PDB file of C-alpha atoms and ligand atoms in Angstrom:
ATOM      1  CA  UNK U   1       1.062  -8.193  -2.676  1.00  0.00           C
ATOM      2  CA  UNK U   2       2.566 -11.345  -1.207  1.00  0.00           C
ATOM      3  CA  UNK U   3       3.969 -14.400  -2.929  1.00  0.00           C
ATOM      4  CA  UNK U   4       6.327 -13.042  -5.594  1.00  0.00           C
ATOM      5  CA  UNK U   5       9.316 -14.877  -4.150  1.00  0.00           C
ATOM      6  CA  UNK U   6       7.563 -18.256  -3.920  1.00  0.00           C
ATOM      7  CA  UNK U   7       6.127 -17.826  -7.401  1.00  0.00           C
ATOM      8  CA  UNK U   8       9.641 -17.447  -8.830  1.00  0.00           C
ATOM      9  CA  UNK U   9      11.419 -19.977  -6.598  1.00  0.00           C
ATOM     10  CA  UNK U  10       8.912 -22.719  -7.441  1.00  0.00           C
ATOM     11  CA  UNK U  11       9.922 -22.279 -11.085  1.00  0.00           C
ATOM     12  CA  UNK U  12      13.638 -22.290 -10.286  1.00  0.00           C
ATOM     13  CA  UNK U  13      13.946 -18.573 -11.044  1.00  0.00           C
ATOM     14  CA  UNK U  14      15.497 -15.750  -8.979  1.00  0.00           C
ATOM     15  CA  UNK U  15      13.117 -13.962  -6.609  1.00  0.00           C
ATOM     16  CA  UNK U  16      13.481 -10.723  -8.566  1.00  0.00           C
ATOM     17  CA  UNK U  17      11.814 -12.358 -11.555  1.00  0.00           C
ATOM     18  CA  UNK U  18       8.777 -12.796  -9.310  1.00  0.00           C
ATOM     19  CA  UNK U  19       8.917  -9.154  -8.257  1.00  0.00           C
ATOM     20  CA  UNK U  20       9.041  -8.053 -11.879  1.00  0.00           C
ATOM     21  CA  UNK U  21       6.048 -10.239 -12.684  1.00  0.00           C
ATOM     22  CA  UNK U  22       4.328  -8.830  -9.611  1.00  0.00           C
ATOM     23  CA  UNK U  23       4.817  -5.287 -10.894  1.00  0.00           C
ATOM     24  CA  UNK U  24       3.124  -6.346 -14.147  1.00  0.00           C
ATOM     25  CA  UNK U  25       0.114  -7.555 -12.150  1.00  0.00           C
ATOM     26  CA  UNK U  26      -0.150  -4.141 -10.523  1.00  0.00           C
ATOM     27  CA  UNK U  27      -0.765  -2.616 -13.951  1.00  0.00           C
ATOM     28  CA  UNK U  28      -3.698  -4.945 -14.660  1.00  0.00           C
ATOM     29  CA  UNK U  29      -5.216  -4.530 -11.193  1.00  0.00           C
ATOM     30  CA  UNK U  30      -4.896  -0.740 -11.295  1.00  0.00           C
ATOM     31  CA  UNK U  31      -6.491  -0.722 -14.750  1.00  0.00           C
ATOM     32  CA  UNK U  32      -9.447  -2.809 -13.556  1.00  0.00           C
ATOM     33  CA  UNK U  33     -10.149  -0.917 -10.312  1.00  0.00           C
ATOM     34  CA  UNK U  34     -12.304   1.986 -11.553  1.00  0.00           C
ATOM     35  CA  UNK U  35     -14.604  -0.406 -13.447  1.00  0.00           C
ATOM     36  CA  UNK U  36     -15.196  -2.295 -10.206  1.00  0.00           C
ATOM     37  CA  UNK U  37     -16.235   0.857  -8.372  1.00  0.00           C
ATOM     38  CA  UNK U  38     -12.934   1.131  -6.539  1.00  0.00           C
ATOM     39  CA  UNK U  39     -11.975   4.773  -6.057  1.00  0.00           C
ATOM     40  CA  UNK U  40      -9.176   4.216  -3.569  1.00  0.00           C
ATOM     41  CA  UNK U  41      -6.595   1.474  -3.891  1.00  0.00           C
ATOM     42  CA  UNK U  42      -3.559   1.118  -1.656  1.00  0.00           C
ATOM     43  CA  UNK U  43      -0.858  -1.442  -2.309  1.00  0.00           C
ATOM     44  CA  UNK U  44       1.839  -2.644   0.046  1.00  0.00           C
ATOM     45  CA  UNK U  45       5.077  -2.679  -1.937  1.00  0.00           C
ATOM     46  CA  UNK U  46       7.816  -2.586   0.719  1.00  0.00           C
ATOM     47  CA  UNK U  47       7.583  -2.812   4.484  1.00  0.00           C
ATOM     48  CA  UNK U  48       9.821  -1.371   7.173  1.00  0.00           C
ATOM     49  CA  UNK U  49      10.837  -5.000   7.798  1.00  0.00           C
ATOM     50  CA  UNK U  50      11.762  -5.767   4.176  1.00  0.00           C
ATOM     51  CA  UNK U  51      15.217  -4.169   4.662  1.00  0.00           C
ATOM     52  CA  UNK U  52      16.156  -7.499   6.282  1.00  0.00           C
ATOM     53  CA  UNK U  53      16.283  -9.081   2.817  1.00  0.00           C
ATOM     54  CA  UNK U  54      19.486  -9.394   0.782  1.00  0.00           C
ATOM     55  CA  UNK U  55      21.020  -6.220  -0.637  1.00  0.00           C
ATOM     56  CA  UNK U  56      20.438  -7.605  -4.116  1.00  0.00           C
ATOM     57  CA  UNK U  57      16.720  -8.085  -3.497  1.00  0.00           C
ATOM     58  CA  UNK U  58      16.285  -4.693  -1.788  1.00  0.00           C
ATOM     59  CA  UNK U  59      18.111  -2.838  -4.575  1.00  0.00           C
ATOM     60  CA  UNK U  60      16.204  -4.829  -7.189  1.00  0.00           C
ATOM     61  CA  UNK U  61      12.879  -3.853  -5.616  1.00  0.00           C
ATOM     62  CA  UNK U  62      13.926  -0.195  -5.407  1.00  0.00           C
ATOM     63  CA  UNK U  63      14.819  -0.190  -9.084  1.00  0.00           C
ATOM     64  CA  UNK U  64      11.450  -1.783  -9.937  1.00  0.00           C
ATOM     65  CA  UNK U  65       9.702   1.045  -8.050  1.00  0.00           C
ATOM     66  CA  UNK U  66      11.707   3.703  -9.907  1.00  0.00           C
ATOM     67  CA  UNK U  67      11.057   2.054 -13.269  1.00  0.00           C
ATOM     68  CA  UNK U  68       7.355   1.670 -12.529  1.00  0.00           C
ATOM     69  CA  UNK U  69       7.060   5.396 -11.832  1.00  0.00           C
ATOM     70  CA  UNK U  70       9.076   6.356 -14.928  1.00  0.00           C
ATOM     71  CA  UNK U  71       7.368   3.966 -17.313  1.00  0.00           C
ATOM     72  CA  UNK U  72       3.817   4.243 -16.024  1.00  0.00           C
ATOM     73  CA  UNK U  73       3.644   8.000 -15.430  1.00  0.00           C
ATOM     74  CA  UNK U  74       2.028   8.867 -18.779  1.00  0.00           C
ATOM     75  CA  UNK U  75      -0.477   6.027 -18.643  1.00  0.00           C
ATOM     76  CA  UNK U  76      -1.447   6.776 -15.037  1.00  0.00           C
ATOM     77  CA  UNK U  77      -1.965  10.444 -15.824  1.00  0.00           C
ATOM     78  CA  UNK U  78      -3.967   9.610 -18.973  1.00  0.00           C
ATOM     79  CA  UNK U  79      -6.193   7.246 -16.988  1.00  0.00           C
ATOM     80  CA  UNK U  80      -6.922   9.845 -14.320  1.00  0.00           C
ATOM     81  CA  UNK U  81      -4.948   8.133 -11.577  1.00  0.00           C
ATOM     82  CA  UNK U  82      -3.717  10.220  -8.675  1.00  0.00           C
ATOM     83  CA  UNK U  83      -0.637   8.567  -7.229  1.00  0.00           C
ATOM     84  CA  UNK U  84       0.443   8.999  -3.611  1.00  0.00           C
ATOM     85  CA  UNK U  85       2.993   7.284  -1.413  1.00  0.00           C
ATOM     86  CA  UNK U  86       2.880   6.436   2.277  1.00  0.00           C
ATOM     87  CA  UNK U  87       5.732   5.328   4.507  1.00  0.00           C
ATOM     88  CA  UNK U  88       8.950   6.872   5.741  1.00  0.00           C
ATOM     89  CA  UNK U  89      10.659   8.228   2.635  1.00  0.00           C
ATOM     90  CA  UNK U  90      13.682   9.594   4.412  1.00  0.00           C
ATOM     91  CA  UNK U  91      15.533   6.284   4.137  1.00  0.00           C
ATOM     92  CA  UNK U  92      14.949   5.910   0.388  1.00  0.00           C
ATOM     93  CA  UNK U  93      17.417   6.881  -2.339  1.00  0.00           C
ATOM     94  CA  UNK U  94      17.067  10.645  -2.986  1.00  0.00           C
ATOM     95  CA  UNK U  95      16.592   9.909  -6.703  1.00  0.00           C
ATOM     96  CA  UNK U  96      13.643   7.671  -5.919  1.00  0.00           C
ATOM     97  CA  UNK U  97      12.260  10.276  -3.505  1.00  0.00           C
ATOM     98  CA  UNK U  98      12.416  12.816  -6.305  1.00  0.00           C
ATOM     99  CA  UNK U  99      10.535  10.549  -8.714  1.00  0.00           C
ATOM    100  CA  UNK U 100       7.891   9.957  -6.051  1.00  0.00           C
ATOM    101  CA  UNK U 101       7.417  13.653  -5.343  1.00  0.00           C
ATOM    102  CA  UNK U 102       7.344  14.399  -9.081  1.00  0.00           C
ATOM    103  CA  UNK U 103       4.538  11.977  -9.915  1.00  0.00           C
ATOM    104  CA  UNK U 104       2.538  13.011  -6.853  1.00  0.00           C
ATOM    105  CA  UNK U 105       2.745  16.595  -8.026  1.00  0.00           C
ATOM    106  CA  UNK U 106       1.964  15.708 -11.637  1.00  0.00           C
ATOM    107  CA  UNK U 107      -1.163  13.691 -10.792  1.00  0.00           C
ATOM    108  CA  UNK U 108      -2.496  15.737  -7.886  1.00  0.00           C
ATOM    109  CA  UNK U 109      -5.446  17.127  -9.867  1.00  0.00           C
ATOM    110  CA  UNK U 110      -6.721  13.651 -10.833  1.00  0.00           C
ATOM    111  CA  UNK U 111      -9.328  11.583  -9.022  1.00  0.00           C
ATOM    112  CA  UNK U 112     -10.718   8.740 -11.135  1.00  0.00           C
ATOM    113  CA  UNK U 113      -8.606   6.406  -9.045  1.00  0.00           C
ATOM    114  CA  UNK U 114      -6.605   7.296  -5.946  1.00  0.00           C
ATOM    115  CA  UNK U 115      -3.692   4.893  -5.994  1.00  0.00           C
ATOM    116  CA  UNK U 116      -1.398   4.824  -2.990  1.00  0.00           C
ATOM    117  CA  UNK U 117       1.806   2.821  -2.841  1.00  0.00           C
ATOM    118  CA  UNK U 118       3.209   1.971   0.579  1.00  0.00           C
ATOM    119  CA  UNK U 119       7.024   2.001   0.442  1.00  0.00           C
ATOM    120  CA  UNK U 120       9.121   1.654   3.586  1.00  0.00           C
ATOM    121  CA  UNK U 121       5.774   1.567   5.320  1.00  0.00           C
ATOM    122  CA  UNK U 122       4.953  -0.042   8.656  1.00  0.00           C
ATOM    123  CA  UNK U 123       1.837   0.641  10.681  1.00  0.00           C
ATOM    124  CA  UNK U 124       3.768   0.817  13.939  1.00  0.00           C
ATOM    125  CA  UNK U 125       6.400   3.082  12.421  1.00  0.00           C
ATOM    126  CA  UNK U 126       3.661   5.369  11.092  1.00  0.00           C
ATOM    127  CA  UNK U 127       2.016   5.569  14.532  1.00  0.00           C
ATOM    128  CA  UNK U 128       5.427   6.181  16.118  1.00  0.00           C
ATOM    129  CA  UNK U 129       6.177   9.078  13.747  1.00  0.00           C
ATOM    130  CA  UNK U 130       2.703  10.442  14.433  1.00  0.00           C
ATOM    131  CA  UNK U 131       3.278  10.240  18.199  1.00  0.00           C
ATOM    132  CA  UNK U 132       6.486  12.226  17.789  1.00  0.00           C
ATOM    133  CA  UNK U 133       4.668  14.941  15.847  1.00  0.00           C
ATOM    134  CA  UNK U 134       2.002  15.169  18.533  1.00  0.00           C
ATOM    135  CA  UNK U 135       4.623  15.260  21.278  1.00  0.00           C
ATOM    136  CA  UNK U 136       6.493  18.079  19.586  1.00  0.00           C
ATOM    137  CA  UNK U 137       3.242  20.047  19.113  1.00  0.00           C
ATOM    138  CA  UNK U 138       2.517  19.608  22.811  1.00  0.00           C
ATOM    139  CA  UNK U 139       6.076  20.537  23.790  1.00  0.00           C
ATOM    140  CA  UNK U 140       5.892  23.659  21.637  1.00  0.00           C
ATOM    141  CA  UNK U 141       2.643  24.685  23.301  1.00  0.00           C
ATOM    142  CA  UNK U 142       0.615  24.322  20.082  1.00  0.00           C
ATOM    143  CA  UNK U 143      -1.494  21.452  21.379  1.00  0.00           C
ATOM    144  CA  UNK U 144      -3.240  20.842  24.696  1.00  0.00           C
ATOM    145  CA  UNK U 145      -2.893  17.160  25.729  1.00  0.00           C
ATOM    146  CA  UNK U 146      -6.531  17.184  26.879  1.00  0.00           C
ATOM    147  CA  UNK U 147      -7.596  18.203  23.377  1.00  0.00           C
ATOM    148  CA  UNK U 148      -5.991  15.181  21.691  1.00  0.00           C
ATOM    149  CA  UNK U 149      -8.665  13.170  19.878  1.00  0.00           C
ATOM    150  CA  UNK U 150      -8.749  10.414  17.259  1.00  0.00           C
ATOM    151  CA  UNK U 151      -8.792  13.190  14.659  1.00  0.00           C
ATOM    152  CA  UNK U 152      -5.579  14.641  16.111  1.00  0.00           C
ATOM    153  CA  UNK U 153      -3.931  11.327  15.342  1.00  0.00           C
ATOM    154  CA  UNK U 154      -5.600  10.783  11.953  1.00  0.00           C
ATOM    155  CA  UNK U 155      -4.577  14.237  10.748  1.00  0.00           C
ATOM    156  CA  UNK U 156      -0.936  13.330  11.363  1.00  0.00           C
ATOM    157  CA  UNK U 157      -0.879   9.832   9.900  1.00  0.00           C
ATOM    158  CA  UNK U 158       0.659   9.295   6.440  1.00  0.00           C
ATOM    159  CA  UNK U 159      -2.878   8.455   5.292  1.00  0.00           C
ATOM    160  CA  UNK U 160      -4.388  11.777   6.395  1.00  0.00           C
ATOM    161  CA  UNK U 161      -5.854  12.328   2.914  1.00  0.00           C
ATOM    162  CA  UNK U 162      -7.183   8.776   2.571  1.00  0.00           C
ATOM    163  CA  UNK U 163     -10.416   7.149   3.766  1.00  0.00           C
ATOM    164  CA  UNK U 164     -10.056   4.069   5.970  1.00  0.00           C
ATOM    165  CA  UNK U 165      -9.930   0.855   3.938  1.00  0.00           C
ATOM    166  CA  UNK U 166     -13.218  -1.043   3.550  1.00  0.00           C
ATOM    167  CA  UNK U 167     -11.506  -4.202   2.392  1.00  0.00           C
ATOM    168  CA  UNK U 168      -7.974  -5.516   2.850  1.00  0.00           C
ATOM    169  CA  UNK U 169      -6.859  -8.381   0.609  1.00  0.00           C
ATOM    170  CA  UNK U 170      -3.754 -10.446   1.292  1.00  0.00           C
ATOM    171  CA  UNK U 171      -2.496 -12.896  -1.286  1.00  0.00           C
ATOM    172  CA  UNK U 172      -0.291 -15.992  -0.980  1.00  0.00           C
ATOM    173  CA  UNK U 173      -2.169 -17.842   1.763  1.00  0.00           C
ATOM    174  CA  UNK U 174      -0.626 -16.045   4.747  1.00  0.00           C
ATOM    175  CA  UNK U 175      -3.271 -15.000   7.283  1.00  0.00           C
ATOM    176  CA  UNK U 176      -1.392 -12.153   8.955  1.00  0.00           C
ATOM    177  CA  UNK U 177      -1.656  -8.389   8.638  1.00  0.00           C
ATOM    178  CA  UNK U 178       2.115  -7.852   8.893  1.00  0.00           C
ATOM    179  CA  UNK U 179       2.047  -4.256  10.085  1.00  0.00           C
ATOM    180  CA  UNK U 180      -0.292  -2.982   7.351  1.00  0.00           C
ATOM    181  CA  UNK U 181      -2.559   0.032   8.026  1.00  0.00           C
ATOM    182  CA  UNK U 182      -2.933  -0.945  11.673  1.00  0.00           C
ATOM    183  CA  UNK U 183      -4.827   2.142  12.826  1.00  0.00           C
ATOM    184  CA  UNK U 184      -6.839   2.539   9.635  1.00  0.00           C
ATOM    185  CA  UNK U 185      -8.056  -1.080   9.383  1.00  0.00           C
ATOM    186  CA  UNK U 186      -9.982  -1.068  12.673  1.00  0.00           C
ATOM    187  CA  UNK U 187     -13.228  -1.892  10.827  1.00  0.00           C
ATOM    188  CA  UNK U 188     -11.867  -3.225   7.560  1.00  0.00           C
ATOM    189  CA  UNK U 189     -13.119  -6.491   6.118  1.00  0.00           C
ATOM    190  CA  UNK U 190     -10.342  -8.980   5.355  1.00  0.00           C
ATOM    191  CA  UNK U 191      -9.953 -11.439   2.517  1.00  0.00           C
ATOM    192  CA  UNK U 192      -7.152 -13.966   2.349  1.00  0.00           C
ATOM    193  CA  UNK U 193      -6.528 -15.811  -0.885  1.00  0.00           C
ATOM    194  CA  UNK U 194      -4.022 -18.600  -1.534  1.00  0.00           C
ATOM    195  CA  UNK U 195      -3.232 -17.099  -4.944  1.00  0.00           C
ATOM    196  CA  UNK U 196       0.366 -15.874  -5.226  1.00  0.00           C
ATOM    197  CA  UNK U 197       0.481 -12.201  -6.213  1.00  0.00           C
ATOM    198  CA  UNK U 198       1.939 -12.814  -9.714  1.00  0.00           C
ATOM    199  CA  UNK U 199      -1.116 -15.036 -10.411  1.00  0.00           C
ATOM    200  CA  UNK U 200      -3.681 -12.570  -9.008  1.00  0.00           C
ATOM    201  CA  UNK U 201      -6.029 -11.381 -11.750  1.00  0.00           C
ATOM    202  CA  UNK U 202      -8.728  -8.785 -12.304  1.00  0.00           C
ATOM    203  CA  UNK U 203     -11.209 -11.708 -12.404  1.00  0.00           C
ATOM    204  CA  UNK U 204     -10.254 -12.768  -8.895  1.00  0.00           C
ATOM    205  CA  UNK U 205     -10.449  -9.184  -7.678  1.00  0.00           C
ATOM    206  CA  UNK U 206     -13.926  -8.964  -9.224  1.00  0.00           C
ATOM    207  CA  UNK U 207     -15.172 -12.005  -7.326  1.00  0.00           C
ATOM    208  CA  UNK U 208     -13.654 -10.779  -4.048  1.00  0.00           C
ATOM    209  CA  UNK U 209     -15.317  -7.387  -4.486  1.00  0.00           C
ATOM    210  CA  UNK U 210     -18.651  -9.093  -5.225  1.00  0.00           C
ATOM    211  CA  UNK U 211     -18.361 -11.148  -2.053  1.00  0.00           C
ATOM    212  CA  UNK U 212     -17.465  -8.017  -0.103  1.00  0.00           C
ATOM    213  CA  UNK U 213     -20.684  -6.390  -1.355  1.00  0.00           C
ATOM    214  CA  UNK U 214     -22.677  -9.102   0.420  1.00  0.00           C
ATOM    215  CA  UNK U 215     -21.115  -8.581   3.841  1.00  0.00           C
ATOM    216  CA  UNK U 216     -23.050  -6.903   6.625  1.00  0.00           C
ATOM    217  CA  UNK U 217     -20.915  -4.233   8.295  1.00  0.00           C
ATOM    218  CA  UNK U 218     -22.137  -3.170  11.716  1.00  0.00           C
ATOM    219  CA  UNK U 219     -19.209  -1.215  13.165  1.00  0.00           C
ATOM    220  CA  UNK U 220     -19.952  -2.630  16.592  1.00  0.00           C
ATOM    221  CA  UNK U 221     -23.703  -2.036  16.513  1.00  0.00           C
ATOM    222  CA  UNK U 222     -26.305  -4.826  16.958  1.00  0.00           C
ATOM    223  CA  UNK U 223     -27.699  -6.527  13.829  1.00  0.00           C
ATOM    224  CA  UNK U 224     -30.504  -4.532  12.188  1.00  0.00           C
TER     225      UNK U 224
HETATM  226  C1  IPE Z   1       6.182  -9.682  -2.462  1.00  0.00           C
HETATM  227  O1  IPE Z   1       6.224 -11.017  -2.149  1.00  0.00           O
HETATM  228  C2  IPE Z   1       6.204  -8.751  -1.287  1.00  0.00           C
HETATM  229  C3  IPE Z   1       7.294  -7.741  -1.354  1.00  0.00           C
HETATM  230  C4  IPE Z   1       8.015  -7.431  -0.292  1.00  0.00           C
HETATM  231  C5  IPE Z   1       7.602  -7.040  -2.594  1.00  0.00           C
HETATM  232  P1  IPE Z   1       7.368 -11.718  -1.287  1.00  0.00           P
HETATM  233  O2  IPE Z   1       8.694 -11.250  -1.736  1.00  0.00           O
HETATM  234  O3  IPE Z   1       7.059 -11.546   0.165  1.00  0.00           O
HETATM  235  O4  IPE Z   1       7.166 -13.239  -1.708  1.00  0.00           O
HETATM  236  P2  IPE Z   1       7.299 -14.537  -0.808  1.00  0.00           P
HETATM  237  O5  IPE Z   1       6.508 -14.315   0.440  1.00  0.00           O
HETATM  238  O6  IPE Z   1       8.760 -14.744  -0.531  1.00  0.00           O
HETATM  239  O7  IPE Z   1       6.708 -15.626  -1.665  1.00  0.00           O
HETATM  240 MG1   MG Z   2       6.185 -12.639   1.600  1.00  0.00          MG
END
């Protein structure tokens, strides 16, 4: 969800205004996903690198996350949305951690849409934490190094309950992956759009999903 800052700055407004508008867009996109056949939607809200921003912006984003959970909980539950979070939570405010755990618990029986929000998430950090878990299993004698497989890793990633993404969309014209779902995106299709996130609509998502439907995915095999 890139481009909130530029969207606001180009209008002479503080960056947080863009983040607030961005959070509004999330509501529309989440609402449109099931109708487009999307059962799993993961959004990148805050990266392990975003702590480098000003204290004001970081705290503002954290309060937007807390408010989103508080204000959207009833609607998400009513719409059958199961909410999960990925990323390293240990550095987040304990109050926010509690809200996150609460809504995960409340929506865990739902499955119309599996919505995952990545907060303090970085693909490298996730792989690093996974490597530590594997190392401690080996050190404790619970795991034979020769028995380590791709599944051993996948079972310990934050995304262990999630399928790999089929399609990754980045807004705002940047053509980087910026540490997003590095392991999981090995065979993902990518779409880059110049649209700033606060201008991203369900209509644009619809046309991207239609285009995705026409792609031939071979996973390394020769064309049929
Ligand atoms: C939103 O857009 C991404 C978040 C970290 C919430 P940005 O804040 O990166 O916006 P730009 O890139 O400055 O326009
Ligand atoms: Mg950005």
